[in-house]
mmCIF file of C-alpha atoms and ligand atoms in Angstrom:
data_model
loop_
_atom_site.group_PDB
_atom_site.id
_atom_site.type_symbol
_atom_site.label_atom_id
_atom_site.label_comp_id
_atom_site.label_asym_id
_atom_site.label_seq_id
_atom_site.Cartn_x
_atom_site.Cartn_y
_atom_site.Cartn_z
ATOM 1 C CA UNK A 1 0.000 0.000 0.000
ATOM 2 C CA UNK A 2 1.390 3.513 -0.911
ATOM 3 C CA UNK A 3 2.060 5.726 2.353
ATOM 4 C CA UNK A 4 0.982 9.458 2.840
ATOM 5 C CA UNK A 5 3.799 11.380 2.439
ATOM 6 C CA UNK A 6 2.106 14.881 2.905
ATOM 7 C CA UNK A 7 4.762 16.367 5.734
ATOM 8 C CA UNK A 8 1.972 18.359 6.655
ATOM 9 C CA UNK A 9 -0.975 16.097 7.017
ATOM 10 C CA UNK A 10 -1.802 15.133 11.158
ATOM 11 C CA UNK A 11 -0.092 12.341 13.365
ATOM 12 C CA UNK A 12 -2.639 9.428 15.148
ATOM 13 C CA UNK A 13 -2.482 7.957 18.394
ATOM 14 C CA UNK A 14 -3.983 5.592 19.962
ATOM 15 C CA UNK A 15 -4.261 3.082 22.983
ATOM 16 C CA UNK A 16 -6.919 1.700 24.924
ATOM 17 C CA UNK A 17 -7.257 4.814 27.277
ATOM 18 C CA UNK A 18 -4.970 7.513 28.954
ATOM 19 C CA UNK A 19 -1.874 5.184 29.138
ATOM 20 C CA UNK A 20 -1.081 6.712 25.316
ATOM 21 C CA UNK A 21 -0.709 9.880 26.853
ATOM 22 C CA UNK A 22 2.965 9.268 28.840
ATOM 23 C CA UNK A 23 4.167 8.900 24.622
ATOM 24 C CA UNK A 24 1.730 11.587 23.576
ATOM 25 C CA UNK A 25 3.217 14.664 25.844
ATOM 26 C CA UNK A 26 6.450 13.257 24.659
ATOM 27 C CA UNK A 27 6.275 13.380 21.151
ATOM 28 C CA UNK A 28 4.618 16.680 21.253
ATOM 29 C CA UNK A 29 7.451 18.162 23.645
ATOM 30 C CA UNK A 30 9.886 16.968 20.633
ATOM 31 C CA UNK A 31 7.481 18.216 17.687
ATOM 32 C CA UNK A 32 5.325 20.924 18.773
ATOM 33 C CA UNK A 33 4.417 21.850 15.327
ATOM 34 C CA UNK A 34 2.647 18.983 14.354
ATOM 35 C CA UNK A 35 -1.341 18.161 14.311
ATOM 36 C CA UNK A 36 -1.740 15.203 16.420
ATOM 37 C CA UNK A 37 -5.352 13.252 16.841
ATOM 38 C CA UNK A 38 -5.319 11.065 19.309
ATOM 39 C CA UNK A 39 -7.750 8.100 20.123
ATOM 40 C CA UNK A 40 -8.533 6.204 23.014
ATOM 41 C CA UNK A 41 -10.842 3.328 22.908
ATOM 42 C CA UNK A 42 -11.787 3.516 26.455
ATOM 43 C CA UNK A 43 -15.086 1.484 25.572
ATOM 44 C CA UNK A 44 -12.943 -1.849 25.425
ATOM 45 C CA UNK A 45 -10.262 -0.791 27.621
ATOM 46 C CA UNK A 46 -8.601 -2.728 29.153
ATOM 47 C CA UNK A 47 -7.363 -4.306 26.215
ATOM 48 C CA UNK A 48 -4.768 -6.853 28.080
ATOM 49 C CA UNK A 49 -7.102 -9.246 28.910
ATOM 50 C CA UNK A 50 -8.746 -9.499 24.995
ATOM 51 C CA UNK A 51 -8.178 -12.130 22.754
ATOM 52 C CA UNK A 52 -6.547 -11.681 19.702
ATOM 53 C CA UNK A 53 -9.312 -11.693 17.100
ATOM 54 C CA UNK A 54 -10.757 -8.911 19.225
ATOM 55 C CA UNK A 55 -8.101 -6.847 19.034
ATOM 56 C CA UNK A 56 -7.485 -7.306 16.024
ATOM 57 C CA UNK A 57 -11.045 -5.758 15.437
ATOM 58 C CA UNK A 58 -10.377 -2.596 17.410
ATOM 59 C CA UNK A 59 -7.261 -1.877 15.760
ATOM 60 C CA UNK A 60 -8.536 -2.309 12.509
ATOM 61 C CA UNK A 61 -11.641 -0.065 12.957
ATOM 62 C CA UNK A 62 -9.623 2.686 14.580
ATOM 63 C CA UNK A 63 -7.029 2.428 11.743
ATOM 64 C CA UNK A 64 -10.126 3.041 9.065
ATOM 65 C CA UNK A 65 -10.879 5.637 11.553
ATOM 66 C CA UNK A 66 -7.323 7.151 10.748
ATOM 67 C CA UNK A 67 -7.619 6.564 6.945
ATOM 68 C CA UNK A 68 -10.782 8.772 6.728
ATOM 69 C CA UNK A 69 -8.905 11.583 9.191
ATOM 70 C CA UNK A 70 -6.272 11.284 6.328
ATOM 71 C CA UNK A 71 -2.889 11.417 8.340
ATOM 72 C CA UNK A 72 0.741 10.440 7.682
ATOM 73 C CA UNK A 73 1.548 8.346 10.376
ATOM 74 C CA UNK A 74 0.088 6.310 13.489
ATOM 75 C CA UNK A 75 1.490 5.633 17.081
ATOM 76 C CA UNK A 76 0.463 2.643 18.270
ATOM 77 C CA UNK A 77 1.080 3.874 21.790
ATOM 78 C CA UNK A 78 -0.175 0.478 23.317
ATOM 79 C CA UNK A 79 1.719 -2.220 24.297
ATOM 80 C CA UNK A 80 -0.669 -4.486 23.932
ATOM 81 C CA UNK A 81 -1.776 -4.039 20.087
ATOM 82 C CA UNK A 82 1.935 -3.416 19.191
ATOM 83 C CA UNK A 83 2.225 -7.363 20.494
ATOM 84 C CA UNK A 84 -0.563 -8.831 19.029
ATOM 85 C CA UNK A 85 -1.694 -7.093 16.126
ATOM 86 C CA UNK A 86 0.967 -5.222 14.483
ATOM 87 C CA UNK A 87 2.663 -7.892 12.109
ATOM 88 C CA UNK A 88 -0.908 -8.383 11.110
ATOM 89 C CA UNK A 89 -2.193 -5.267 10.079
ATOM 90 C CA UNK A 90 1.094 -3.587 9.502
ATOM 91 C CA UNK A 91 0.394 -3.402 5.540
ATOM 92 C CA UNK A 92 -2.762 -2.888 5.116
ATOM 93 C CA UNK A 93 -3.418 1.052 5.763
ATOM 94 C CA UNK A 94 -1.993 3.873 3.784
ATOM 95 C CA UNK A 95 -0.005 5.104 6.877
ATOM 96 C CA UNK A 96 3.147 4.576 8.467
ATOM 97 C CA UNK A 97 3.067 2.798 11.328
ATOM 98 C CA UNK A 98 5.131 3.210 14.845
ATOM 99 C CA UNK A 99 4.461 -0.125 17.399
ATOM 100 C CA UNK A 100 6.369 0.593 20.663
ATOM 101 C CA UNK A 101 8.016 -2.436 21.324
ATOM 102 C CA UNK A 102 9.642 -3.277 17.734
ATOM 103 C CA UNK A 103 10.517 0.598 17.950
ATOM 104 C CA UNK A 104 12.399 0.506 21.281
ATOM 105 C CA UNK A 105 13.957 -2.877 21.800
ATOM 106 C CA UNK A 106 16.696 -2.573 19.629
ATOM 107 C CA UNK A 107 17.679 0.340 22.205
ATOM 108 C CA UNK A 108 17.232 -1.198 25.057
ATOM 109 C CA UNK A 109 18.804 -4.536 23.668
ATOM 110 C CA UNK A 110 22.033 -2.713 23.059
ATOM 111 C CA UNK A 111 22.330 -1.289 26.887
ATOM 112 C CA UNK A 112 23.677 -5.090 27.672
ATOM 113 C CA UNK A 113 21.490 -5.089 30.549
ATOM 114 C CA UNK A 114 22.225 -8.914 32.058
ATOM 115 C CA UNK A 115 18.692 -9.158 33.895
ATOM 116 C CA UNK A 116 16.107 -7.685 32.660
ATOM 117 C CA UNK A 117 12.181 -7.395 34.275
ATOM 118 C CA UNK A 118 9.320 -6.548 32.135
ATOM 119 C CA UNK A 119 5.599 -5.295 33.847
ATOM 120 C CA UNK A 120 3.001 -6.012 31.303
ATOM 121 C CA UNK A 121 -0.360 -6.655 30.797
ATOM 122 C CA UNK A 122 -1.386 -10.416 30.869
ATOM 123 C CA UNK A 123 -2.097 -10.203 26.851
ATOM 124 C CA UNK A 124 1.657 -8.811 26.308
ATOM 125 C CA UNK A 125 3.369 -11.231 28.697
ATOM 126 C CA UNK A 126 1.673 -14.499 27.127
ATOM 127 C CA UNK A 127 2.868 -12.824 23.930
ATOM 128 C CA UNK A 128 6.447 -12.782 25.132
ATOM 129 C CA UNK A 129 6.691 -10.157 22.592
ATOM 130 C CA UNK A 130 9.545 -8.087 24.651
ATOM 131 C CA UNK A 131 11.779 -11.048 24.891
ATOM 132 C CA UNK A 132 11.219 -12.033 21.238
ATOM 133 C CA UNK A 133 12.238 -8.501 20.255
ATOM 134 C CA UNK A 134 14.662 -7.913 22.596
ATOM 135 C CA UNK A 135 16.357 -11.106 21.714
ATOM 136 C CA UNK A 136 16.684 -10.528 18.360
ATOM 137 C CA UNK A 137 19.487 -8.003 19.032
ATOM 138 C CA UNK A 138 20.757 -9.678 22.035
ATOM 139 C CA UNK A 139 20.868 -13.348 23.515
ATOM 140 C CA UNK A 140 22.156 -12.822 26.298
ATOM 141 C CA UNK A 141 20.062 -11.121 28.528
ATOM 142 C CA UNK A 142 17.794 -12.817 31.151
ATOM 143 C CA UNK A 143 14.397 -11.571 30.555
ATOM 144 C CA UNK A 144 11.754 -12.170 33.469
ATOM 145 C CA UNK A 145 8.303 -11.190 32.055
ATOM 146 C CA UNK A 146 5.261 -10.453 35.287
ATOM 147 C CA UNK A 147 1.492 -9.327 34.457
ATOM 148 C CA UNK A 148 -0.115 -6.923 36.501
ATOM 149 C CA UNK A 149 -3.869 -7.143 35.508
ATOM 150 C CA UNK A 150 -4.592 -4.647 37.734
ATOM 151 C CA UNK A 151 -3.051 -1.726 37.122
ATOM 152 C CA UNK A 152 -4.610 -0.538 33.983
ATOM 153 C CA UNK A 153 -7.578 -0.327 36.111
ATOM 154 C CA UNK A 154 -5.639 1.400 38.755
ATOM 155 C CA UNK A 155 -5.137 4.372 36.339
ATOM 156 C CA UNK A 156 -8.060 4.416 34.025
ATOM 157 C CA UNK A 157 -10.173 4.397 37.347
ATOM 158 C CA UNK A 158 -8.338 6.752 38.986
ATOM 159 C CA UNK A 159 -7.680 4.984 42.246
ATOM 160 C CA UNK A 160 -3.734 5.239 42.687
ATOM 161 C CA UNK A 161 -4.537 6.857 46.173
ATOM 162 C CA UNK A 162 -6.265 3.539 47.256
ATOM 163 C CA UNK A 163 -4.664 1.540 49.970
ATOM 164 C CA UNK A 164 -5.769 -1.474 48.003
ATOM 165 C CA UNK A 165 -4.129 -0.258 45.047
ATOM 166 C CA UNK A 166 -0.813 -0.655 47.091
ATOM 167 C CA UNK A 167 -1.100 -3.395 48.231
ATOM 168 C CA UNK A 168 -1.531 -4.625 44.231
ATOM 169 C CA UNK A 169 1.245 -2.922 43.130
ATOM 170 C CA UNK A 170 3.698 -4.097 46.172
ATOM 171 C CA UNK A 171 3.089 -8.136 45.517
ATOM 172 C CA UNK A 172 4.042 -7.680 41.913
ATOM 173 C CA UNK A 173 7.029 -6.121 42.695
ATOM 174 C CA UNK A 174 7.937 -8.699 45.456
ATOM 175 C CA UNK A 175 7.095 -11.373 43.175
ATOM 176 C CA UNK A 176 9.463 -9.388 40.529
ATOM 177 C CA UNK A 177 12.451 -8.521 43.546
ATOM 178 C CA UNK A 178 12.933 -12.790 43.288
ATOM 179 C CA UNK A 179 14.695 -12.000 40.316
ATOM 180 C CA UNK A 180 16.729 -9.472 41.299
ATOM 181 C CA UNK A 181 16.618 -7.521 37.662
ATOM 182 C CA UNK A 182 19.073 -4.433 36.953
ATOM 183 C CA UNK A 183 16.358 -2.595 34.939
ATOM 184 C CA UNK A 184 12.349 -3.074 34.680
ATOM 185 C CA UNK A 185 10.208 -2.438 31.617
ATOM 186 C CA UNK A 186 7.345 -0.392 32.132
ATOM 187 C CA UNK A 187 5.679 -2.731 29.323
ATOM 188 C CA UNK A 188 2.299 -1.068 29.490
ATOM 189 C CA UNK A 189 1.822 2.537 28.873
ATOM 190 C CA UNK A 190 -0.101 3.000 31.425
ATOM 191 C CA UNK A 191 2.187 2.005 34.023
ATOM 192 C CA UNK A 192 4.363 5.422 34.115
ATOM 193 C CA UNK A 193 1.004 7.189 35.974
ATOM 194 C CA UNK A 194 2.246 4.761 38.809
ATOM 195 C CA UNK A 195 5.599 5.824 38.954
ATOM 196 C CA UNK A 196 5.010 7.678 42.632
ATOM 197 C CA UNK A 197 3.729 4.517 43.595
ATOM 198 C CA UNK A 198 6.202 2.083 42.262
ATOM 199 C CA UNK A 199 9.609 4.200 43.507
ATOM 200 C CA UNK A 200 8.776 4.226 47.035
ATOM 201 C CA UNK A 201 9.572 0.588 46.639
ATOM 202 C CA UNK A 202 12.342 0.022 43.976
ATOM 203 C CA UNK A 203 14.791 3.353 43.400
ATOM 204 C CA UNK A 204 13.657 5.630 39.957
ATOM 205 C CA UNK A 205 16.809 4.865 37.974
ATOM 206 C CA UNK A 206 15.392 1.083 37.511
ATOM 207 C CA UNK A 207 12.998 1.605 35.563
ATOM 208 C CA UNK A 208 12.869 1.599 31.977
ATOM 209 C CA UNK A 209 9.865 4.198 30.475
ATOM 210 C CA UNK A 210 10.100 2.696 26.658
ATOM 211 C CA UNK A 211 8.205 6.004 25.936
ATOM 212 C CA UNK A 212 11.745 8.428 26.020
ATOM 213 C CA UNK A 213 13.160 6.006 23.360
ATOM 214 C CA UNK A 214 10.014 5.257 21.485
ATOM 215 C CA UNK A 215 9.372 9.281 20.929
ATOM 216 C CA UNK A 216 13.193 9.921 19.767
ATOM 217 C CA UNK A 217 12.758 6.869 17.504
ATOM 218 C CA UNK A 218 9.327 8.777 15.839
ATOM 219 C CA UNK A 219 11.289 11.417 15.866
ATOM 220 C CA UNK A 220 14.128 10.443 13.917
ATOM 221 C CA UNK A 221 12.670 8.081 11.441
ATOM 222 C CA UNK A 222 10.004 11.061 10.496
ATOM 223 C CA UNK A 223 12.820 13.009 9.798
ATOM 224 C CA UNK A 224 14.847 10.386 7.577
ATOM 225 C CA UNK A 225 11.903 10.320 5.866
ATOM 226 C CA UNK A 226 11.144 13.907 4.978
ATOM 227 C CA UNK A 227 7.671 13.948 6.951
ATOM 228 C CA UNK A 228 7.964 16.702 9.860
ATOM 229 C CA UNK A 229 5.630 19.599 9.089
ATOM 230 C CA UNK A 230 7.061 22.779 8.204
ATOM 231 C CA UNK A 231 4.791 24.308 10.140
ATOM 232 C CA UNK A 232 6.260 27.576 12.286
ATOM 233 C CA UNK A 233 3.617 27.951 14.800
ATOM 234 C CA UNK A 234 2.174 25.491 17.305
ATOM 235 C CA UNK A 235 -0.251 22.390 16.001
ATOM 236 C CA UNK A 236 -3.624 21.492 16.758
ATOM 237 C CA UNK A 237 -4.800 18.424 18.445
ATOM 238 C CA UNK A 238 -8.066 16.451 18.517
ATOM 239 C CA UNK A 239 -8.681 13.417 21.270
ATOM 240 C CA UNK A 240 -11.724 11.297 20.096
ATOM 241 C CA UNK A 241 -12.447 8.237 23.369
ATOM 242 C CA UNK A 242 -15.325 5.328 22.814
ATOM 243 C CA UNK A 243 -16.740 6.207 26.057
ATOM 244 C CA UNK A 244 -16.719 8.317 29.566
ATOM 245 C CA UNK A 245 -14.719 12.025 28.007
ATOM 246 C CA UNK A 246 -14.032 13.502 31.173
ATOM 247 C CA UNK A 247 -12.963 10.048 32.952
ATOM 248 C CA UNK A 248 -10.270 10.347 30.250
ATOM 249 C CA UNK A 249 -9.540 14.116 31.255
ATOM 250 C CA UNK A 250 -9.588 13.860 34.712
ATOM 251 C CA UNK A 251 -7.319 10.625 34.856
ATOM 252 C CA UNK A 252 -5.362 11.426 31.758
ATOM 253 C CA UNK A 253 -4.175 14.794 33.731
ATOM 254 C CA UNK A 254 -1.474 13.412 35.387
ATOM 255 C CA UNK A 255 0.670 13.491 32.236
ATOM 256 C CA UNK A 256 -1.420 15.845 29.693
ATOM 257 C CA UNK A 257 -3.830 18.597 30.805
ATOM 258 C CA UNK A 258 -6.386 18.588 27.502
ATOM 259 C CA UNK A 259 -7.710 22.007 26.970
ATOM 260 C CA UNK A 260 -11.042 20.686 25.692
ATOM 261 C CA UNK A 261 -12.647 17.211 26.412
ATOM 262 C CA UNK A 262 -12.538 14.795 24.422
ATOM 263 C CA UNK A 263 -14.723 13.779 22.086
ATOM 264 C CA UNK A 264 -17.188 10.795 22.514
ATOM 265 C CA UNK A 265 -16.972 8.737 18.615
ATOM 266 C CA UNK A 266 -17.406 5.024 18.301
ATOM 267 C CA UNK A 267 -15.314 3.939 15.382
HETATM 268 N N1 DGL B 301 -1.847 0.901 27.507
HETATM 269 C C1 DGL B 301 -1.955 -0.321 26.791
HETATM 270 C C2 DGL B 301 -0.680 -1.119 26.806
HETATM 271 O O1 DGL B 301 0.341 -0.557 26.700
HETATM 272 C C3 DGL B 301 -3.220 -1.113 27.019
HETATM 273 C C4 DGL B 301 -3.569 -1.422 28.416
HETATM 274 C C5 DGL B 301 -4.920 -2.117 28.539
HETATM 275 O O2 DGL B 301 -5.924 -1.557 28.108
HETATM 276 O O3 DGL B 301 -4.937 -3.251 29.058
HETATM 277 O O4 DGL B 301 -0.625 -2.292 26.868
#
């Protein structure tokens, strides 16, 4: 399928909720000249306990979504899709297509990090998709993959102040500590929001946010390729969610304060 290569045409996001929005403020810190539509398909979040055909579905509507919104390229800021639908739909659209994990693991392969933890959702970790990737540049890391099934819920539901939330968050990182891993992959993007959380038990530095790389990586290859707007002055952005706009405002905040809610579209 022939690409878009209009530089100036808009760049599409999407995940299953807020958790696109740790790449999101990124990528727009980098290139604040762009047009950026973002969607989040809060309807059928939380997408790590899908199957594939279903995801499959979602991605595939949203992408059409993109077609008709006409843009150049689309970050699949989900873990999740990246590892399970990605290879599948990768040709079909006439967009360029970012999936976090292929985009980062080179990168973090090449850090020669011995043991390596991954936090994912249960959908990513039965995929093993980070230690397939990651392997493919390097063989010898030790790569210990946990799923947290709750903590998508955690953020999208906005309960990171509950004591029960904790509690979730502490026996996955005890069950993780067995290991003893140098670094940890925050393997779901909505795991950054519980970053004030997750240092008071394991120190900052450990953690691996694939978002820094992924952005850089966007970054980069939309360069090589002669696609960054030559726009001088700041772009717009649209958010579009499948359900509940101001949930998505309110617990999206945390890492990007929308001027306007979003708004509601099924796909
Ligand atoms: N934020 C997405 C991910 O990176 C999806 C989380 C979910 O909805 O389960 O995996």
């Amino acid at each position: 399928m022939i690409k878009n290569n209009d530089k100036n045409l808009p760049i599409a996001f999407f995940d299953s909720g807020v958790g696109g929005l740790t790449v999101f403020e990124k990528l727009k810190k980098l290139l604040p000249n762009e047009n950026y539509i973002y969607y989040g398909d809060t309807k059928n979040m939380p997408y790590g306990e899908k199957t594939e055909a279903q995801l499959i579905e979602f991605a595939d509507k949203i992408f059409k979504f993109f077609e008709q919104q006409n843009v150049k390229a689309v970050v699949m800021a989900c873990n999740t899709t990246s590892a399970i639908t990605y290879e599948k739909l990768k040709n079909n659209y006439n967009f360029r297509i970012y999936p976090i994990i292929q985009s980062v693991s080179k990168v973090i392969a090449q850090q020669n990090i011995k043991r390596i933890g991954v936090f994912a959702t249960p959908a990513t970790i039965n995929s093993h998709a980070y230690s397939k990737e990651i392997r493919k540049y390097n063989n010898d890391t030790a790569i210990f993959e946990i799923a947290c099934p709750e903590w998508v819920k955690i953020v999208e539901g906005n309960k990171l102040k509950q004591p029960e939330s904790l509690l979730q968050i502490k026996e996955k990182i005890r069950e993780m500590e067995i290991h003893n891993p140098e670094k940890i992959i925050l393997g779901c993007t909505h795991y950054p929001y519980l970053l004030e959380i997750l240092k008071q038990f394991v120190p900052e530095h450990k953690f691996i946010d694939p978002a820094i790389e992924f952005s850089k990586f966007i970054k980069d290859d939309l360069q090589k390729n002669n696609l960054l707007s030559d726009k001088i002055t700041e772009g717009e952005e649209k958010f579009y969610v499948s359900s509940s706009p101001e949930n998505f405002k309110v617990s999206g905040s945390l890492f990007y304060k929308l001027k306007d809610t979003p708004e509601k579209r099924e796909v």
